[in-house]
Structure formats: C-alpha cells, structure tokens
Amino acid sequence: MSAVIDAHHDDHDHHGPDKGIGRWLFTTNHKDIGTLYLWFSFAMFLVGGVMALIVRAELFQPGMQFVTPDFFNQMTTMHGLIMVFGAIMPAFVGLANWMIPMMIGASDMALPRMNNLSFWILPFAFAMLLSTLFMEGGAPNFGWTFYAPLSTTYGPDSTTYFIFAVHLMGASSIMGAINIIATVLNMRAPGMTLMKMPLFVWTWLITAYLLIAVMPVLAGLVTMMLFDIHFGTSFFNAAGGGDPVMFQHIFWFFGHPEVYIMILPAFGIISHIIPTFARKPLFGYDSMVYAIASIAFLSFIVWAHHMFTVGMPLAGVLFFMYATMLIAVPTGVKVFNWVATMWRGSMTFETPMLFAIAFVVLFTIGGFSGVMLAIAPADIQYHDTYFVVAHFHYVLVPGALFSLFAAAYYWLPKWCGRMYDETLGKIHFWMSFIGVNIAFFPQHFVGLAGMPRRIPDYPLQFADLNMISTVGAFVFGLSQLVFLFVVIKAIRSGEPASDRVWEGAHGLEWTVPSPAPYHTFTHPPKVPESEMHT
C-alpha cells in the first residue's frame, strides 16, 4: 500500500515536461499544445502567403507572365483555404489553449488527450490538401468557396482528397470547441463568475458554440459533393434535378458564421490590449459581452447576403439586407467602447498597442465596405469584383491577423520569460501597416471600376493600381520574416521579463511567474477583485 502511495506521489512530483520529440507527440499540456498550434499556423501562414505572392506577381502587369491560368486558379483556391483553415483558425485555437486555463485559474484544459488529438489531425489534413498540388490535374482550382457544379462536375480528380482534408479540419475544430466549452464552464477558479471572465475567454466560449453549430453543416456539404462526384447523385446538378443554388445556401450557412469565428477571438484580444496600454478599465464590459453574443446570433440569419445575384425573391433580398445592416449595431458598440477606453487614458504605444489601434481603424474600414456590400442594389454592381476582395481582406488581415500579431507581442514575454526587441517589433508593425494598405486599398478602386476577381489577366486600364497592389503585397509578405526573426530572437536572447510584464495589465495570467510554469495552478487561485476582467 505504501508503495502505491509513494508511486502516486512520485507521479505528482514529476513536474517538468518530457524530453525530446516524445514531449511534442504525446503531450497533453495545454501550453505545449498551444505552442504546437501557433507554430503550425505560422508555417501555414507562410505557405499561404507564398501562394498569395504568386497570385500578385502574375497580376503585376497585364498579360500572362509566370503561370498558366489553371495554376493561377489553383493558387487562388489554395491560398484561401490555407489562410482560413490553416493559419487564422489554428492560431486562435493555439491562443485559446495557452491563455484560457491561465485566465480562468484552471490547471489545464478539461479534455487534455482529446486536445492532443485535435492538434495532430491538422498536419495530416494539410499534408493531404497540399499533396493535391502534385497530383495529375493539379490542386482544387474552383475558388475557396468550391461552388458546385464547378467543383463537382468540372473539378480536378484531387477534389476527393480536398473533401477528406476538409472533414479532418472540421473534426479538429469540433474537438477543440468542445474542449474550450468544457473548460470554461467547469474549471473556472472560485469567485470567477461568468460576468467576471476576461473578454478573450468570453469571445472564445461564444466562438466555440459557433464552431459546433456550423462545422457539421460544412461536413454535410462536402459529403454531398462526394456523392455527386462518385455515386451518381444530383444534389447540385440541375440536369439530374438538383439545384446549384442550394450549394450556396448550405455553404454560406456555414461560411458566414465562419467569418465571425475568425474575428470574435480577435475582439477579445483587442479588449485586453487596449485597456492595458490605456491604463484604464475596459469601457462597458457588460455591453461588450452582449454585443459579442448578438453578433454571434445575427451571424446565423444573414448568410444569403453573399447571394444577392442568384435571383432570390424580393422579400428574401430585403430580409437579408436589413439583417446584415443590423450587425453594424453591435459591431459599432464594440468600436465605440474601444475608443472610449482609450479616451483620456495614459496611453503608451508599444508594439501590441500599435497593432491594436491599427486593428480598430482598419477593421472599421472593412466594416464600412461591408455595409456598402449589404445594400442589395449596390451589391449587384460590386459582386465578384475586387471590391469584395478588398473588403474581406480588410476584415481578415488588419482584423484577424493584426490581432494575432498583437497577441503574440503582448503574451510572448509571459510564454518564454523574455522580452522581444521593441525596435524590431515597431519595424514589423510599420512595414505590415504600410504594406497591407498599399496592397488592399487600391483594390477598392479597381473593383469599383469593374475588375472581376479570380482572373489571371486584365485590360490595360487596371494596370497601375494592380502594380501598386502587388508592391504592397510583397512589402507585407517580407515584413513577416521580420516577425519570425523578432520571435526567435526573443526566445533565444531576449531580456528577462518581469511577472507582470506590462504596467497596466490585469488578469490571473499576470500573477504567475514569467515564463509561465509548465503546470500553472496546482491549487485553484483566489480571484482578487483587482484581477477581474480588465
């Protein structure tokens, strides 16, 4: 009996991580898994970025320069799929893994083994997706929205591999979401009620419910595609009695909440960073929570605003137009609250704050162009032009991506115990900020002038703005190598960081040492009033 007790104690005295590759393959530690997600998403970001630069290089001037039209379409499709499913989403899941247990005073995620599985599915899914580039007929070439019957009747043979890869990504997302919900609802420290949770935790709790709701819809859709391709069904083939427009309805019922899955955690990150560097509590915490919940609810009833040109009945068009405009209200509340938090604050402008302010300004521009696209008669003109490309890149690049950069600079000292180089961080910010605006702002104008998206060639009147856009894209792309250098330099040789890295930071994660110990809270922490939501 005593041997059993001794073994039990020995087991608990083993606090450090395993050594070698086994640590990363078999880990159930939320920090290790968060780290795996973050490095994986950055690798995918670089892969997707190279594809974007191939697209932009081809569009540098009129005529065909570097690639065939078919390969251009493959690059466009793979860039979208990899950025959405491989870069943005896994990065937010990685942040959730790292930060949520520390923020709510939990010892780990609720389902640690499932956590390990949900990560390790992803490298196989993306290896399968990328392998399609080397198959006969090439990779998927029908746009990241893979509309049928273009994808089912005319797509390359590799479409089946793409479908399986999407199933794997969806399974990973659902497991991650279940884990986050179980952790947040069951493992909060005593005293941490729901309305005292940090906003990043709130945004992820709501996002996790969105994921569980819409990922099965995507799974059903690609399964119907699979049946149309291999088993003679006609879900989306009009010749067999199917309906191609049904594909769009099902896709966007997944796709529109998906857009919010990629931006709600960003709202949470920004709601931590702005109060820290304004040295003021967040203005209107309760209204922020209700606004996030409202956005999530509304995201389910606006999907057909992507479909104003398919010939919907007028009543449908009007409903989706007004419902879409309604989303501007809770979004406006959030922007107002961030600005009000900064108002008369003792602001300093470290790199995380620069990215956060750029997020607020540029995301708002993306929001304005979204309101323009919500107006059905105008949208008929904008639809499938570069104006749409400019709109969603303003939401996803200075939106989702800038918030991820802000989070990386903000929490990196807590993760590795070392400060990053502030000067290099600011260089990364300004290169990214200037590059992203030079890349995407001109696209509004070529879109309004009528340039369709997903085309490898264009008439001469679009040449100047496309050239500017390509230069901006390359500046933005190269600036990410600066970011990689900043992170590696900080991990290897940065100055040691204090426990409360930032003077204005509040929250349980700032009460633990830097770097955060391998096992954070062996006993639930007491939640002091001062450490409640920032």
XYZ file of C-alpha atoms in Angstrom:
534
model
C 0.000 0.000 0.000
C 2.784 2.405 0.926
C 4.458 1.644 -2.429
C 1.272 2.651 -4.204
C 1.160 5.903 -2.214
C 4.856 6.539 -2.948
C 4.311 5.880 -6.652
C 1.333 8.224 -6.562
C 3.494 10.940 -5.005
C 6.367 10.291 -7.414
C 3.954 10.677 -10.277
C 2.923 14.079 -8.994
C 6.459 15.209 -8.229
C 7.337 14.818 -11.922
C 6.500 18.417 -12.862
C 8.662 19.125 -15.898
C 7.978 18.168 -19.490
C 9.298 15.028 -21.151
C 12.439 15.345 -23.220
C 12.819 15.058 -26.978
C 10.285 14.502 -29.742
C 8.062 12.394 -27.478
C 7.212 15.501 -25.485
C 5.560 17.081 -28.513
C 3.937 13.951 -29.930
C 2.280 12.780 -26.729
C 1.892 15.974 -24.721
C -1.398 16.730 -23.013
C -0.160 20.022 -21.531
C -2.224 22.979 -22.706
C 0.856 25.195 -23.121
C 2.688 22.641 -25.290
C -0.386 22.114 -27.449
C -0.916 25.876 -27.708
C 2.704 26.225 -28.849
C 2.235 23.483 -31.466
C -0.876 25.210 -32.821
C 0.887 28.589 -33.004
C 3.982 27.297 -34.832
C 1.842 25.197 -37.180
C -0.407 28.146 -38.016
C 2.611 30.369 -38.678
C 4.080 27.756 -41.046
C 0.738 27.595 -42.877
C 0.635 31.405 -42.931
C 3.966 31.443 -44.751
C 2.809 28.747 -47.216
C -0.462 30.577 -47.899
C 1.475 33.843 -48.161
C 3.785 32.472 -50.845
C 0.698 31.425 -52.826
C -0.730 34.942 -52.478
C 2.542 36.408 -53.762
C 2.413 34.097 -56.803
C -1.081 35.469 -57.489
C 0.067 39.077 -57.043
C 3.228 38.564 -59.150
C 1.055 37.331 -62.018
C -1.197 40.397 -61.651
C 1.737 42.855 -61.524
C 1.039 43.789 -65.158
C -1.432 42.746 -67.871
C -0.765 39.644 -69.940
C 0.341 36.213 -68.755
C 3.767 36.422 -67.096
C 4.649 33.489 -64.846
C 1.938 30.840 -64.517
C -0.868 29.281 -66.547
C -4.462 30.399 -65.895
C -5.226 26.978 -64.371
C -2.295 27.156 -61.947
C -3.327 30.731 -61.103
C -6.758 29.397 -60.112
C -5.120 26.638 -58.035
C -3.055 29.240 -56.187
C -6.110 31.428 -55.543
C -8.085 28.480 -54.173
C -5.280 27.022 -52.040
C -4.324 30.449 -50.687
C -7.865 30.990 -49.411
C -8.267 27.510 -47.935
C -4.867 27.515 -46.220
C -5.211 31.021 -44.776
C -8.718 30.407 -43.401
C -8.398 26.829 -42.145
C -4.635 26.544 -41.676
C -3.432 29.944 -40.477
C -6.155 32.055 -38.829
C -8.270 29.398 -37.096
C -5.446 27.237 -35.650
C -3.679 30.390 -34.416
C -6.748 31.421 -32.411
C -7.126 27.852 -31.089
C -3.457 27.961 -30.059
C -4.030 31.198 -28.158
C -7.112 29.668 -26.523
C -5.064 26.657 -25.412
C -2.312 28.811 -23.980
C -4.357 31.528 -22.342
C -7.819 30.288 -21.315
C -6.656 27.956 -18.482
C -4.311 30.690 -17.192
C -7.037 33.341 -17.425
C -9.683 31.359 -15.549
C -7.345 29.766 -12.991
C -7.611 26.211 -14.377
C -4.800 23.663 -14.147
C -5.209 22.571 -17.792
C -7.852 22.078 -20.448
C -10.776 19.857 -19.444
C -10.049 17.123 -22.031
C -6.273 17.007 -22.454
C -5.979 13.830 -24.547
C -8.626 14.992 -26.977
C -6.679 18.246 -27.093
C -3.599 16.382 -28.306
C -5.638 14.533 -30.948
C -7.360 17.694 -32.186
C -3.965 19.218 -32.952
C -2.273 16.194 -34.520
C -5.115 15.721 -37.010
C -4.175 19.053 -38.616
C -0.706 18.310 -40.048
C -2.167 15.251 -41.801
C -5.148 17.225 -43.121
C -2.939 19.932 -44.607
C -0.366 17.464 -45.923
C -3.263 15.850 -47.795
C -4.516 19.211 -49.067
C -1.058 20.334 -50.215
C -0.354 16.961 -51.821
C -3.072 17.751 -54.378
C -0.625 20.221 -55.986
C 1.437 17.248 -57.161
C -1.444 15.128 -58.466
C -2.476 14.698 -62.077
C -4.872 17.514 -62.935
C -3.471 19.652 -60.151
C -4.943 21.071 -56.944
C -8.508 22.385 -56.438
C -8.955 25.290 -58.863
C -12.532 26.398 -58.221
C -12.090 29.122 -55.578
C -12.007 28.666 -51.803
C -15.839 28.606 -51.787
C -15.709 25.484 -54.055
C -19.127 26.165 -55.618
C -20.846 23.209 -57.258
C -21.251 22.208 -60.053
C -17.878 23.832 -60.865
C -16.195 21.677 -58.203
C -18.256 18.519 -58.616
C -18.622 18.264 -62.400
C -15.581 20.159 -63.689
C -13.122 19.972 -60.771
C -9.835 18.026 -60.891
C -9.567 14.421 -59.649
C -7.841 15.708 -56.494
C -11.175 17.172 -55.297
C -11.813 13.961 -53.333
C -8.617 14.491 -51.323
C -9.667 18.079 -50.667
C -13.025 16.812 -49.334
C -11.312 14.384 -46.945
C -8.943 17.118 -45.772
C -11.928 19.383 -45.007
C -13.528 16.580 -42.965
C -10.351 16.240 -40.895
C -10.094 20.003 -40.299
C -13.734 20.067 -39.216
C -13.234 17.193 -36.775
C -10.254 19.019 -35.279
C -12.275 22.228 -34.895
C -15.230 20.474 -33.256
C -12.983 18.700 -30.730
C -11.199 21.944 -29.929
C -14.524 23.739 -29.438
C -15.959 21.041 -27.139
C -12.766 21.219 -25.082
C -12.977 25.003 -24.711
C -16.642 24.919 -23.659
C -15.995 22.132 -21.124
C -13.001 24.014 -19.721
C -14.690 27.399 -19.401
C -17.947 26.100 -17.926
C -16.413 23.628 -15.465
C -12.903 24.710 -14.486
C -13.077 28.372 -13.505
C -11.399 29.324 -10.224
C -13.709 30.020 -7.236
C -15.037 33.559 -7.470
C -14.722 33.751 -11.277
C -18.350 34.069 -12.310
C -19.276 34.265 -15.988
C -19.614 38.053 -15.892
C -16.175 38.361 -14.309
C -14.396 36.358 -17.028
C -11.801 38.076 -19.208
C -13.261 39.046 -22.579
C -10.929 36.763 -24.518
C -12.500 33.835 -22.645
C -15.992 35.140 -23.398
C -15.269 35.559 -27.102
C -13.875 32.030 -27.313
C -16.795 30.493 -25.395
C -19.215 32.016 -27.908
C -16.949 31.138 -30.865
C -16.818 27.507 -29.703
C -20.616 27.277 -29.860
C -20.500 28.732 -33.382
C -17.947 26.093 -34.400
C -20.060 23.234 -33.061
C -23.101 24.630 -34.868
C -21.572 25.159 -38.327
C -18.796 22.598 -38.803
C -21.286 19.712 -39.253
C -23.002 21.823 -41.942
C -19.710 22.031 -43.839
C -19.178 18.289 -43.332
C -22.634 17.579 -44.760
C -21.957 19.836 -47.741
C -18.658 18.208 -48.739
C -20.238 14.770 -48.246
C -22.986 15.733 -50.718
C -20.214 16.840 -53.110
C -18.521 13.467 -52.656
C -21.768 11.661 -53.523
C -22.296 13.849 -56.586
C -18.762 13.088 -57.809
C -18.589 9.339 -57.125
C -22.059 7.885 -56.518
C -24.241 9.361 -59.246
C -26.401 11.601 -57.054
C -27.511 15.034 -58.256
C -27.694 17.236 -55.183
C -26.211 20.167 -57.070
C -26.578 19.130 -60.709
C -29.601 20.735 -62.395
C -29.515 18.115 -65.182
C -30.355 15.451 -62.598
C -32.967 17.517 -60.780
C -30.572 19.112 -58.275
C -30.031 22.789 -57.511
C -26.656 24.573 -57.675
C -28.088 27.448 -55.619
C -28.762 25.004 -52.768
C -24.990 24.559 -52.567
C -24.592 28.286 -51.964
C -27.268 28.328 -49.263
C -25.647 25.455 -47.379
C -22.112 26.759 -47.900
C -22.892 30.260 -46.639
C -24.931 28.951 -43.712
C -21.549 27.603 -42.654
C -19.476 30.358 -44.238
C -20.985 33.403 -42.639
C -20.700 32.264 -39.011
C -17.201 31.109 -40.032
C -16.313 34.742 -40.739
C -17.229 35.575 -37.128
C -15.360 32.514 -35.854
C -12.288 34.196 -37.340
C -12.965 37.639 -35.827
C -14.657 37.182 -32.415
C -11.477 35.952 -30.651
C -9.730 38.971 -32.199
C -12.260 41.219 -30.455
C -11.326 39.528 -27.179
C -7.591 40.068 -27.716
C -8.055 43.761 -28.534
C -10.280 44.143 -25.456
C -7.299 43.062 -23.319
C -4.606 45.086 -25.021
C -6.297 48.497 -25.283
C -7.142 48.732 -21.531
C -3.594 47.621 -20.642
C -1.860 50.369 -22.624
C -4.542 52.994 -21.958
C -4.185 52.125 -18.225
C -7.944 52.214 -17.811
C -10.563 49.511 -17.291
C -12.404 48.473 -20.446
C -15.344 50.790 -21.057
C -18.667 48.944 -20.950
C -17.639 45.350 -20.209
C -21.243 44.104 -19.982
C -22.245 45.749 -23.255
C -19.204 44.132 -24.905
C -20.356 40.672 -23.801
C -23.896 41.291 -25.048
C -22.556 42.719 -28.321
C -20.430 39.593 -28.922
C -23.438 37.352 -28.226
C -25.634 39.484 -30.529
C -23.102 39.296 -33.369
C -22.913 35.510 -32.973
C -26.713 35.187 -33.090
C -27.088 37.519 -36.075
C -24.333 35.670 -37.969
C -26.804 32.794 -38.479
C -29.515 34.856 -40.161
C -27.543 36.859 -42.744
C -25.914 34.149 -44.883
C -27.712 34.940 -48.137
C -26.227 38.442 -48.421
C -23.483 36.588 -50.319
C -26.137 35.591 -52.842
C -27.931 38.775 -53.899
C -27.220 37.979 -57.568
C -28.718 34.447 -57.678
C -32.315 35.604 -58.196
C -33.780 35.468 -54.694
C -37.364 36.717 -54.198
C -37.592 40.382 -53.195
C -38.774 39.560 -49.671
C -35.666 37.425 -49.153
C -33.386 40.117 -50.514
C -34.914 42.752 -48.203
C -34.748 40.489 -45.140
C -31.069 39.650 -45.655
C -30.206 43.256 -46.468
C -31.733 44.650 -43.259
C -30.470 41.770 -41.087
C -26.952 42.384 -42.401
C -27.141 46.093 -41.623
C -28.292 45.210 -38.119
C -24.906 43.591 -37.420
C -23.374 47.056 -37.738
C -25.049 47.995 -34.422
C -23.279 45.581 -32.000
C -20.073 45.964 -34.008
C -20.345 49.727 -33.651
C -20.852 49.288 -29.896
C -17.541 47.438 -29.703
C -15.636 50.054 -31.701
C -17.189 52.814 -29.577
C -16.160 51.000 -26.383
C -12.558 50.591 -27.555
C -12.327 54.271 -28.476
C -13.961 55.264 -25.172
C -11.411 53.097 -23.323
C -8.568 54.992 -24.996
C -10.238 58.378 -24.411
C -8.188 60.336 -21.840
C -6.188 57.232 -20.935
C -2.458 57.361 -20.121
C -1.622 55.743 -23.424
C 1.737 54.342 -24.417
C 2.436 52.895 -27.835
C 4.303 49.621 -27.508
C 4.021 47.193 -30.412
C 0.886 45.335 -29.151
C -0.929 48.677 -28.787
C 0.121 49.799 -32.279
C -1.347 46.629 -33.773
C -4.499 47.047 -31.630
C -5.073 50.650 -32.762
C -4.411 49.688 -36.400
C -6.953 46.883 -35.899
C -9.648 49.300 -34.720
C -9.067 51.772 -37.577
C -8.637 49.313 -40.448
C -11.263 46.824 -39.259
C -13.710 49.741 -39.209
C -12.843 50.480 -42.852
C -13.595 46.823 -43.607
C -16.880 47.244 -41.735
C -17.855 50.288 -43.808
C -17.231 48.474 -47.087
C -19.285 45.602 -45.621
C -22.231 47.957 -45.128
C -21.826 49.029 -48.768
C -21.956 45.358 -49.827
C -25.048 44.823 -47.671
C -27.078 47.201 -49.856
C -28.586 44.773 -52.351
C -28.875 47.040 -55.432
C -25.317 48.282 -54.948
C -24.045 44.773 -54.247
C -25.238 43.658 -57.688
C -22.569 46.039 -59.050
C -19.851 45.131 -56.514
C -20.464 41.374 -56.597
C -17.463 39.225 -57.609
C -15.262 42.274 -58.184
C -12.041 43.265 -56.445
C -14.133 45.495 -54.177
C -15.240 42.316 -52.378
C -11.616 41.123 -52.225
C -10.590 44.447 -50.667
C -13.483 44.259 -48.173
C -12.775 40.817 -46.775
C -9.023 41.312 -46.733
C -9.515 44.480 -44.659
C -11.535 42.389 -42.226
C -9.212 39.369 -42.147
C -5.723 40.874 -42.465
C -5.775 44.060 -40.346
C -8.593 42.359 -38.439
C -7.836 38.736 -37.541
C -4.143 38.774 -38.436
C -3.194 42.062 -36.762
C -4.942 40.908 -33.581
C -2.842 37.721 -33.681
C 0.356 39.768 -34.039
C -0.799 41.988 -31.170
C -1.464 38.895 -29.027
C 1.931 37.401 -29.875
C 3.797 40.560 -28.803
C 1.555 41.012 -25.747
C 1.853 37.496 -24.305
C 5.213 36.334 -25.714
C 7.152 37.590 -22.638
C 4.778 35.568 -20.428
C 5.240 32.474 -22.623
C 9.017 32.421 -22.877
C 10.042 34.708 -19.982
C 11.925 37.077 -22.281
C 11.127 40.446 -23.850
C 11.098 40.921 -27.604
C 13.097 43.699 -29.268
C 10.758 46.710 -29.230
C 12.515 48.488 -32.115
C 12.263 45.444 -34.382
C 8.637 44.973 -33.290
C 7.841 48.532 -34.384
C 9.646 47.956 -37.722
C 7.459 44.864 -38.222
C 4.359 46.893 -37.393
C 5.076 49.790 -39.749
C 6.112 47.513 -42.627
C 2.919 45.473 -42.126
C 0.676 48.526 -41.728
C 2.034 50.313 -44.806
C 2.234 47.097 -46.856
C -1.317 45.997 -46.089
C -2.812 49.372 -47.044
C -0.786 49.668 -50.250
C -1.821 46.096 -51.127
C -5.543 46.253 -50.449
C -6.723 49.869 -50.575
C -6.260 50.211 -54.375
C -8.330 47.046 -54.828
C -11.436 49.000 -53.787
C -10.959 51.202 -56.830
C -10.185 48.510 -59.417
C -13.256 46.690 -58.086
C -15.480 49.755 -58.429
C -14.090 50.182 -61.961
C -15.304 46.658 -62.740
C -12.309 44.313 -62.421
C -13.615 40.810 -61.645
C -11.821 38.698 -59.047
C -10.102 35.342 -59.685
C -8.850 36.284 -63.150
C -5.186 35.946 -64.177
C -5.252 38.694 -66.805
C -6.953 42.074 -67.182
C -7.223 45.024 -69.586
C -4.747 47.888 -69.516
C -6.909 50.362 -67.568
C -6.369 48.377 -64.321
C -2.591 48.152 -64.712
C -1.353 50.994 -62.477
C -3.408 50.139 -59.395
C -2.600 46.427 -59.736
C 1.097 47.244 -59.863
C 0.804 49.296 -56.651
C -1.205 46.496 -55.033
C 1.456 43.906 -55.858
C 4.255 46.071 -54.431
C 2.270 46.427 -51.183
C 1.688 42.668 -51.017
C 5.415 41.951 -51.289
C 6.240 44.552 -48.601
C 3.658 42.938 -46.313
C 4.916 39.427 -47.106
C 8.571 40.241 -46.436
C 7.698 42.000 -43.182
C 6.536 38.644 -41.757
C 10.145 37.427 -41.906
C 10.951 40.325 -39.549
C 8.252 38.975 -37.210
C 9.766 35.479 -37.317
C 13.179 36.959 -36.504
C 11.733 39.008 -33.598
C 10.101 35.926 -32.047
C 13.179 33.677 -32.381
C 15.478 36.425 -31.097
C 13.218 36.988 -28.061
C 13.081 33.270 -27.225
C 16.859 32.836 -27.559
C 18.369 36.001 -26.168
C 15.705 38.491 -25.036
C 15.955 40.422 -21.775
C 14.308 38.560 -18.869
C 10.682 39.679 -18.405
C 9.041 40.534 -15.077
C 5.970 38.629 -13.852
C 3.583 41.494 -14.644
C 5.142 42.297 -17.989
C 3.025 45.372 -18.727
C 2.382 48.065 -16.159
C -1.351 48.298 -16.855
C -2.008 44.556 -17.233
C -4.645 42.843 -15.082
C -5.779 39.237 -15.003
C -4.761 35.932 -13.452
C -2.177 35.214 -16.175
C -0.088 38.130 -14.881
C 0.009 36.705 -11.344
C 2.091 33.677 -12.386
C 5.873 33.829 -12.976
C 7.423 34.590 -16.381
C 7.943 32.222 -18.129
C 4.678 30.589 -17.065
C 5.472 27.329 -15.229
C 4.727 24.050 -17.007
C 1.822 23.388 -14.623
C 0.262 26.722 -13.746
C -2.271 26.299 -10.949
C -1.924 23.138 -8.860
C -4.468 24.694 -6.477
C -7.267 26.968 -7.719
C -6.159 30.572 -7.222
C -8.186 33.053 -5.192
C -9.558 35.546 -7.679
C -8.796 39.024 -6.295
C -11.218 41.802 -7.243
C -8.372 43.731 -8.901
C -7.621 40.786 -11.208
C -11.103 40.603 -12.721
C -11.691 41.416 -16.375
C -9.558 44.326 -17.489
